[in-house]
């Protein structure tokens, strides 16, 4: 590698140990989410990944907004419980 290429390598990339721990945590999140009932997991996905509101999720899943809120609270608590050691 020449000097110019060496200077252009980003230095803020996480090292292998950090990447390993991040991958472990991501796998733990995936396991925790897989343990949830389908409607709960889907509500969580729609809210946290796709950015849907409670009203949008309720309409898509044919649920009340109250039930959507309960699903989201359950999913968050479940993930907190499973990931407390990470």
PDB file of C-alpha atoms in Angstrom:
ATOM      1  CA  UNK A   1       0.000   0.000   0.000  1.00  0.00           C
ATOM      2  CA  UNK A   2       1.422   3.365  -0.945  1.00  0.00           C
ATOM      3  CA  UNK A   3       1.433   6.355   1.418  1.00  0.00           C
ATOM      4  CA  UNK A   4      -1.569   8.018  -0.215  1.00  0.00           C
ATOM      5  CA  UNK A   5      -3.754   4.908   0.087  1.00  0.00           C
ATOM      6  CA  UNK A   6      -2.629   4.435   3.675  1.00  0.00           C
ATOM      7  CA  UNK A   7      -3.686   7.997   4.595  1.00  0.00           C
ATOM      8  CA  UNK A   8      -7.138   7.437   3.042  1.00  0.00           C
ATOM      9  CA  UNK A   9      -7.993   4.426   5.193  1.00  0.00           C
ATOM     10  CA  UNK A  10     -10.679   5.477   7.706  1.00  0.00           C
ATOM     11  CA  UNK A  11      -9.451   5.201  11.266  1.00  0.00           C
ATOM     12  CA  UNK A  12     -12.853   5.307  12.955  1.00  0.00           C
ATOM     13  CA  UNK A  13     -13.868   1.776  11.957  1.00  0.00           C
ATOM     14  CA  UNK A  14     -14.461  -0.555  14.892  1.00  0.00           C
ATOM     15  CA  UNK A  15     -11.850  -3.222  15.433  1.00  0.00           C
ATOM     16  CA  UNK A  16     -12.493  -6.962  15.192  1.00  0.00           C
ATOM     17  CA  UNK A  17     -13.281  -7.329  18.901  1.00  0.00           C
ATOM     18  CA  UNK A  18     -15.932  -4.589  18.805  1.00  0.00           C
ATOM     19  CA  UNK A  19     -17.423  -6.012  15.599  1.00  0.00           C
ATOM     20  CA  UNK A  20     -17.575  -9.441  17.242  1.00  0.00           C
ATOM     21  CA  UNK A  21     -19.455  -8.047  20.259  1.00  0.00           C
ATOM     22  CA  UNK A  22     -21.812  -6.064  18.011  1.00  0.00           C
ATOM     23  CA  UNK A  23     -22.573  -9.210  16.025  1.00  0.00           C
ATOM     24  CA  UNK A  24     -23.220 -11.153  19.243  1.00  0.00           C
ATOM     25  CA  UNK A  25     -25.630  -8.462  20.421  1.00  0.00           C
ATOM     26  CA  UNK A  26     -27.433  -8.392  17.078  1.00  0.00           C
ATOM     27  CA  UNK A  27     -27.840 -12.167  17.190  1.00  0.00           C
ATOM     28  CA  UNK A  28     -29.239 -11.872  20.733  1.00  0.00           C
ATOM     29  CA  UNK A  29     -31.746  -9.245  19.535  1.00  0.00           C
ATOM     30  CA  UNK A  30     -32.810 -11.527  16.678  1.00  0.00           C
ATOM     31  CA  UNK A  31     -33.278 -14.456  19.089  1.00  0.00           C
ATOM     32  CA  UNK A  32     -35.322 -12.296  21.469  1.00  0.00           C
ATOM     33  CA  UNK A  33     -37.552 -11.046  18.653  1.00  0.00           C
ATOM     34  CA  UNK A  34     -38.038 -14.588  17.336  1.00  0.00           C
ATOM     35  CA  UNK A  35     -39.457 -15.571  20.733  1.00  0.00           C
ATOM     36  CA  UNK A  36     -42.303 -13.057  20.448  1.00  0.00           C
ATOM     37  CA  UNK A  37     -45.755 -13.943  19.106  1.00  0.00           C
ATOM     38  CA  UNK A  38     -46.189 -13.051  15.436  1.00  0.00           C
ATOM     39  CA  UNK A  39     -48.485 -10.028  15.920  1.00  0.00           C
ATOM     40  CA  UNK A  40     -46.235  -8.600  18.618  1.00  0.00           C
ATOM     41  CA  UNK A  41     -43.094  -9.056  16.513  1.00  0.00           C
ATOM     42  CA  UNK A  42     -44.757  -7.581  13.424  1.00  0.00           C
ATOM     43  CA  UNK A  43     -46.050  -4.550  15.334  1.00  0.00           C
ATOM     44  CA  UNK A  44     -42.552  -3.973  16.701  1.00  0.00           C
ATOM     45  CA  UNK A  45     -41.015  -4.305  13.217  1.00  0.00           C
ATOM     46  CA  UNK A  46     -43.528  -1.937  11.646  1.00  0.00           C
ATOM     47  CA  UNK A  47     -42.948   0.661  14.350  1.00  0.00           C
ATOM     48  CA  UNK A  48     -39.190   0.474  14.866  1.00  0.00           C
ATOM     49  CA  UNK A  49     -37.968  -0.472  11.395  1.00  0.00           C
ATOM     50  CA  UNK A  50     -40.562   0.960   9.024  1.00  0.00           C
ATOM     51  CA  UNK A  51     -41.492   3.923  11.236  1.00  0.00           C
ATOM     52  CA  UNK A  52     -45.248   3.291  11.218  1.00  0.00           C
ATOM     53  CA  UNK A  53     -47.428   5.047  13.766  1.00  0.00           C
ATOM     54  CA  UNK A  54     -49.713   3.192  16.165  1.00  0.00           C
ATOM     55  CA  UNK A  55     -52.686   4.142  13.976  1.00  0.00           C
ATOM     56  CA  UNK A  56     -51.006   2.824  10.825  1.00  0.00           C
ATOM     57  CA  UNK A  57     -50.073  -0.446  12.518  1.00  0.00           C
ATOM     58  CA  UNK A  58     -53.579  -0.830  13.929  1.00  0.00           C
ATOM     59  CA  UNK A  59     -55.071  -0.412  10.464  1.00  0.00           C
ATOM     60  CA  UNK A  60     -52.626  -2.831   8.833  1.00  0.00           C
ATOM     61  CA  UNK A  61     -53.027  -5.537  11.474  1.00  0.00           C
ATOM     62  CA  UNK A  62     -56.747  -4.989  12.170  1.00  0.00           C
ATOM     63  CA  UNK A  63     -56.058  -4.203  15.826  1.00  0.00           C
ATOM     64  CA  UNK A  64     -56.986  -1.369  18.140  1.00  0.00           C
ATOM     65  CA  UNK A  65     -54.349   1.262  18.802  1.00  0.00           C
ATOM     66  CA  UNK A  66     -54.474   0.165  22.432  1.00  0.00           C
ATOM     67  CA  UNK A  67     -53.525  -3.381  21.431  1.00  0.00           C
ATOM     68  CA  UNK A  68     -50.696  -2.053  19.274  1.00  0.00           C
ATOM     69  CA  UNK A  69     -49.376  -0.105  22.270  1.00  0.00           C
ATOM     70  CA  UNK A  70     -49.547  -3.274  24.384  1.00  0.00           C
ATOM     71  CA  UNK A  71     -47.686  -5.288  21.729  1.00  0.00           C
ATOM     72  CA  UNK A  72     -44.952  -2.653  21.515  1.00  0.00           C
ATOM     73  CA  UNK A  73     -44.589  -2.451  25.289  1.00  0.00           C
ATOM     74  CA  UNK A  74     -44.409  -6.249  25.514  1.00  0.00           C
ATOM     75  CA  UNK A  75     -41.779  -6.426  22.765  1.00  0.00           C
ATOM     76  CA  UNK A  76     -39.635  -3.734  24.393  1.00  0.00           C
ATOM     77  CA  UNK A  77     -39.847  -5.348  27.829  1.00  0.00           C
ATOM     78  CA  UNK A  78     -39.040  -8.761  26.390  1.00  0.00           C
ATOM     79  CA  UNK A  79     -35.980  -7.403  24.565  1.00  0.00           C
ATOM     80  CA  UNK A  80     -34.847  -5.528  27.692  1.00  0.00           C
ATOM     81  CA  UNK A  81     -35.126  -8.703  29.749  1.00  0.00           C
ATOM     82  CA  UNK A  82     -33.241 -10.814  27.213  1.00  0.00           C
ATOM     83  CA  UNK A  83     -30.515  -8.242  26.571  1.00  0.00           C
ATOM     84  CA  UNK A  84     -29.828  -7.039  30.103  1.00  0.00           C
ATOM     85  CA  UNK A  85     -26.445  -8.824  30.106  1.00  0.00           C
ATOM     86  CA  UNK A  86     -25.250  -7.239  26.849  1.00  0.00           C
TER      87      UNK A  86
END
